[in-house]
PDB file of C-alpha atoms in Angstrom:
ATOM      1  CA  ILE O 960       7.496 -20.270  20.873  1.00 95.00           C
ATOM      2  CA  ASN O 961       7.813 -20.147  17.113  1.00 96.00           C
ATOM      3  CA  SER O 962       6.046 -23.278  15.931  1.00 96.00           C
ATOM      4  CA  PRO O 963       3.507 -24.509  13.384  1.00 94.00           C
ATOM      5  CA  GLY O 964       2.127 -26.822  16.073  1.00 91.00           C
ATOM      6  CA  GLY O 965       2.404 -30.520  16.579  1.00 88.00           C
ATOM      7  CA  ALA O 966       0.946 -33.651  18.104  1.00 89.00           C
ATOM      8  CA  ILE O 967      -1.884 -33.200  20.599  1.00 91.00           C
ATOM      9  CA  PHE O 968      -0.735 -35.845  23.094  1.00 92.00           C
ATOM     10  CA  SER O 969       2.842 -34.550  23.136  1.00 94.00           C
ATOM     11  CA  GLY O 970       1.586 -30.993  23.497  1.00 94.00           C
ATOM     12  CA  LEU O 971      -0.718 -31.880  26.378  1.00 95.00           C
ATOM     13  CA  GLY O 972       2.181 -33.656  28.091  1.00 96.00           C
ATOM     14  CA  LEU O 973       4.255 -30.495  27.753  1.00 96.00           C
ATOM     15  CA  CYS O 974       1.342 -28.409  29.072  1.00 96.00           C
ATOM     16  CA  ASP O 975       1.169 -30.680  32.135  1.00 97.00           C
ATOM     17  CA  LYS O 976       4.901 -30.260  32.795  1.00 98.00           C
ATOM     18  CA  VAL O 977       4.746 -26.474  32.494  1.00 97.00           C
ATOM     19  CA  LEU O 978       1.761 -26.376  34.867  1.00 97.00           C
ATOM     20  CA  GLU O 979       3.638 -28.619  37.352  1.00 97.00           C
ATOM     21  CA  LEU O 980       6.683 -26.340  37.253  1.00 98.00           C
ATOM     22  CA  ASN O 981       4.516 -23.242  37.722  1.00 97.00           C
ATOM     23  CA  ALA O 982       2.759 -24.859  40.710  1.00 97.00           C
ATOM     24  CA  ALA O 983       6.105 -25.892  42.237  1.00 98.00           C
ATOM     25  CA  GLY O 984       7.337 -22.302  42.268  1.00 97.00           C
ATOM     26  CA  THR O 985       9.428 -22.435  39.094  1.00 97.00           C
ATOM     27  CA  PRO O 986       7.426 -20.225  36.775  1.00 97.00           C
ATOM     28  CA  VAL O 987       7.663 -20.904  33.059  1.00 97.00           C
ATOM     29  CA  HIS O 988       6.846 -17.864  30.957  1.00 97.00           C
ATOM     30  CA  THR O 989       5.666 -18.345  27.383  1.00 97.00           C
ATOM     31  CA  GLU O 990       6.633 -15.883  24.676  1.00 98.00           C
ATOM     32  CA  ILE O 991       5.429 -16.095  21.090  1.00 98.00           C
ATOM     33  CA  ARG O 992       7.885 -14.893  18.447  1.00 98.00           C
ATOM     34  CA  GLY O 993       6.699 -15.571  14.903  1.00 97.00           C
ATOM     35  CA  ILE O 994       3.778 -17.988  15.025  1.00 97.00           C
ATOM     36  CA  ALA O 995       2.139 -20.173  17.610  1.00 97.00           C
ATOM     37  CA  ALA O 996      -0.151 -22.321  15.529  1.00 95.00           C
ATOM     38  CA  SER O 997      -2.361 -25.224  16.475  1.00 93.00           C
ATOM     39  CA  MET O 998      -0.957 -27.048  19.545  1.00 94.00           C
ATOM     40  CA  ALA O 999       1.671 -24.301  19.978  1.00 96.00           C
ATOM     41  CA  GLY O1000      -1.161 -21.805  20.523  1.00 95.00           C
ATOM     42  CA  VAL O1001      -2.612 -24.034  23.213  1.00 95.00           C
ATOM     43  CA  LEU O1002       0.809 -24.524  24.832  1.00 96.00           C
ATOM     44  CA  SER O1003       1.316 -20.763  24.971  1.00 97.00           C
ATOM     45  CA  GLN O1004      -1.673 -20.521  27.308  1.00 96.00           C
ATOM     46  CA  VAL O1005      -0.094 -22.390  30.236  1.00 97.00           C
ATOM     47  CA  GLY O1006       2.754 -19.956  30.833  1.00 97.00           C
ATOM     48  CA  ALA O1007       2.876 -18.148  34.150  1.00 97.00           C
ATOM     49  CA  THR O1008       2.887 -15.029  32.006  1.00 97.00           C
ATOM     50  CA  ARG O1009       2.075 -15.035  28.311  1.00 97.00           C
ATOM     51  CA  THR O1010       3.708 -12.527  25.998  1.00 98.00           C
ATOM     52  CA  MET O1011       3.756 -12.071  22.258  1.00 98.00           C
ATOM     53  CA  SER O1012       5.949  -9.948  20.017  1.00 98.00           C
ATOM     54  CA  ALA O1013       4.156  -7.256  18.051  1.00 98.00           C
ATOM     55  CA  ASN O1014       4.459  -8.939  14.650  1.00 98.00           C
ATOM     56  CA  SER O1015       3.567 -12.458  15.773  1.00 98.00           C
ATOM     57  CA  TRP O1016       0.459 -14.503  15.014  1.00 98.00           C
ATOM     58  CA  MET O1017      -1.518 -17.234  16.768  1.00 97.00           C
ATOM     59  CA  MET O1018      -3.656 -19.804  14.973  1.00 95.00           C
ATOM     60  CA  ILE O1019      -6.275 -22.001  16.588  1.00 91.00           C
ATOM     61  CA  HIS O1020      -8.198 -24.763  14.849  1.00 89.00           C
ATOM     62  CA  GLU O1021     -10.090 -27.964  15.521  1.00 85.00           C
ATOM     63  CA  ALA O1022      -8.087 -31.084  16.281  1.00 80.00           C
ATOM     64  CA  ALA O1023      -6.994 -32.753  13.053  1.00 70.00           C
ATOM     65  CA  PRO O1024      -5.484 -36.157  13.830  1.00 63.00           C
ATOM     66  CA  GLY O1025      -5.997 -37.725  10.407  1.00 64.00           C
ATOM     67  CA  ALA O1026      -7.746 -41.032  10.986  1.00 61.00           C
ATOM     68  CA  PHE O1027      -8.338 -44.029   8.757  1.00 66.00           C
ATOM     69  CA  GLY O1028      -9.342 -47.626   9.199  1.00 67.00           C
ATOM     70  CA  LYS O1029     -12.503 -49.627   9.740  1.00 75.00           C
ATOM     71  CA  THR O1030     -15.734 -47.796  10.519  1.00 76.00           C
ATOM     72  CA  SER O1031     -15.667 -48.963  14.147  1.00 74.00           C
ATOM     73  CA  ASP O1032     -12.087 -47.704  14.497  1.00 72.00           C
ATOM     74  CA  LEU O1033     -13.093 -44.343  13.068  1.00 78.00           C
ATOM     75  CA  GLU O1034     -16.011 -44.064  15.480  1.00 84.00           C
ATOM     76  CA  ASP O1035     -13.629 -44.632  18.400  1.00 83.00           C
ATOM     77  CA  THR O1036     -11.231 -42.048  16.993  1.00 83.00           C
ATOM     78  CA  VAL O1037     -13.997 -39.465  16.573  1.00 85.00           C
ATOM     79  CA  GLU O1038     -14.994 -39.973  20.220  1.00 88.00           C
ATOM     80  CA  LEU O1039     -11.375 -39.513  21.307  1.00 89.00           C
ATOM     81  CA  ILE O1040     -11.029 -36.354  19.198  1.00 87.00           C
ATOM     82  CA  LYS O1041     -14.145 -34.880  20.801  1.00 90.00           C
ATOM     83  CA  ARG O1042     -12.723 -35.575  24.256  1.00 92.00           C
ATOM     84  CA  LEU O1043      -9.365 -34.056  23.315  1.00 92.00           C
ATOM     85  CA  GLN O1044     -11.060 -30.966  21.889  1.00 91.00           C
ATOM     86  CA  GLU O1045     -12.822 -30.420  25.214  1.00 93.00           C
ATOM     87  CA  LYS O1046      -9.410 -30.460  26.939  1.00 93.00           C
ATOM     88  CA  LEU O1047      -8.016 -27.988  24.407  1.00 93.00           C
ATOM     89  CA  LEU O1048     -11.047 -25.735  24.859  1.00 94.00           C
ATOM     90  CA  ALA O1049     -10.612 -25.831  28.645  1.00 94.00           C
ATOM     91  CA  ILE O1050      -7.009 -24.653  28.298  1.00 94.00           C
ATOM     92  CA  LEU O1051      -7.877 -21.931  25.780  1.00 94.00           C
ATOM     93  CA  THR O1052     -10.759 -20.557  27.862  1.00 94.00           C
ATOM     94  CA  SER O1053      -9.124 -20.884  31.297  1.00 92.00           C
ATOM     95  CA  ARG O1054      -7.495 -17.438  31.219  1.00 92.00           C
ATOM     96  CA  SER O1055      -8.903 -15.784  28.117  1.00 94.00           C
ATOM     97  CA  LYS O1056     -12.057 -13.781  27.567  1.00 94.00           C
ATOM     98  CA  LEU O1057     -13.276 -16.445  25.141  1.00 91.00           C
ATOM     99  CA  THR O1058     -16.013 -18.984  25.728  1.00 91.00           C
ATOM    100  CA  SER O1059     -16.024 -22.520  24.373  1.00 91.00           C
ATOM    101  CA  ALA O1060     -18.955 -21.602  22.138  1.00 92.00           C
ATOM    102  CA  THR O1061     -17.037 -18.667  20.620  1.00 91.00           C
ATOM    103  CA  ILE O1062     -13.971 -20.788  19.902  1.00 90.00           C
ATOM    104  CA  LYS O1063     -16.052 -23.605  18.422  1.00 88.00           C
ATOM    105  CA  ARG O1064     -17.832 -21.122  16.161  1.00 87.00           C
ATOM    106  CA  ARG O1065     -14.530 -19.573  15.013  1.00 84.00           C
ATOM    107  CA  TRP O1066     -12.425 -22.709  14.536  1.00 81.00           C
ATOM    108  CA  GLY O1067     -15.101 -24.798  12.840  1.00 76.00           C
ATOM    109  CA  ARG O1068     -13.788 -26.012   9.474  1.00 67.00           C
ATOM    110  CA  LYS O1069     -11.093 -23.331   9.181  1.00 81.00           C
ATOM    111  CA  ASP O1070      -7.976 -21.938  10.780  1.00 87.00           C
ATOM    112  CA  TRP O1071      -8.550 -18.959  13.064  1.00 90.00           C
ATOM    113  CA  TRP O1072      -5.561 -16.571  12.813  1.00 94.00           C
ATOM    114  CA  ARG O1073      -5.183 -13.739  15.352  1.00 95.00           C
ATOM    115  CA  SER O1074      -2.612 -10.946  15.459  1.00 97.00           C
ATOM    116  CA  SER O1075      -0.793 -10.033  18.660  1.00 97.00           C
ATOM    117  CA  ASP O1076      -3.108  -7.065  19.308  1.00 97.00           C
ATOM    118  CA  GLU O1077      -6.166  -9.257  18.789  1.00 97.00           C
ATOM    119  CA  CYS O1078      -4.723 -11.895  21.135  1.00 97.00           C
ATOM    120  CA  LEU O1079      -4.228  -9.222  23.801  1.00 98.00           C
ATOM    121  CA  LYS O1080      -7.838  -8.026  23.459  1.00 97.00           C
ATOM    122  CA  LEU O1081      -9.098 -11.626  23.657  1.00 96.00           C
ATOM    123  CA  GLY O1082      -7.022 -12.347  26.759  1.00 96.00           C
ATOM    124  CA  LEU O1083      -4.891 -14.969  25.004  1.00 97.00           C
ATOM    125  CA  VAL O1084      -1.734 -13.092  26.015  1.00 97.00           C
ATOM    126  CA  ASP O1085      -0.941 -10.825  28.939  1.00 97.00           C
ATOM    127  CA  GLU O1086       1.327  -8.404  27.078  1.00 97.00           C
ATOM    128  CA  VAL O1087       2.458  -7.500  23.565  1.00 98.00           C
ATOM    129  CA  LEU O1088       6.177  -6.749  23.411  1.00 96.00           C
TER     130      LEU O1088
END
């Protein structure tokens, strides 16, 4: 993975496929080379093994879908974003040493960049290459 991120729904669909392949006995290993930002950081978490090159970086932040429209539309979108963020938090905490509260505190209103060594200490990767 070397990506600035991308769309949440597409990323979650890819996460589901990787998890299906892993469960079916075809392990998909994720390796970060460069950056894994935003949805790419979340996607990196579903690999059977998760590695990261020594000079790579991961960035995690709140969902940022960019919404506009009528007030009622915005309220619906905010509710959806909250639900999506809970899914993202579940993926990020499933194998790491992080809690949802820690991630929420760190990603609130800013990007949270972590080096490969920091990701290893936090349990976001299994090995630094």
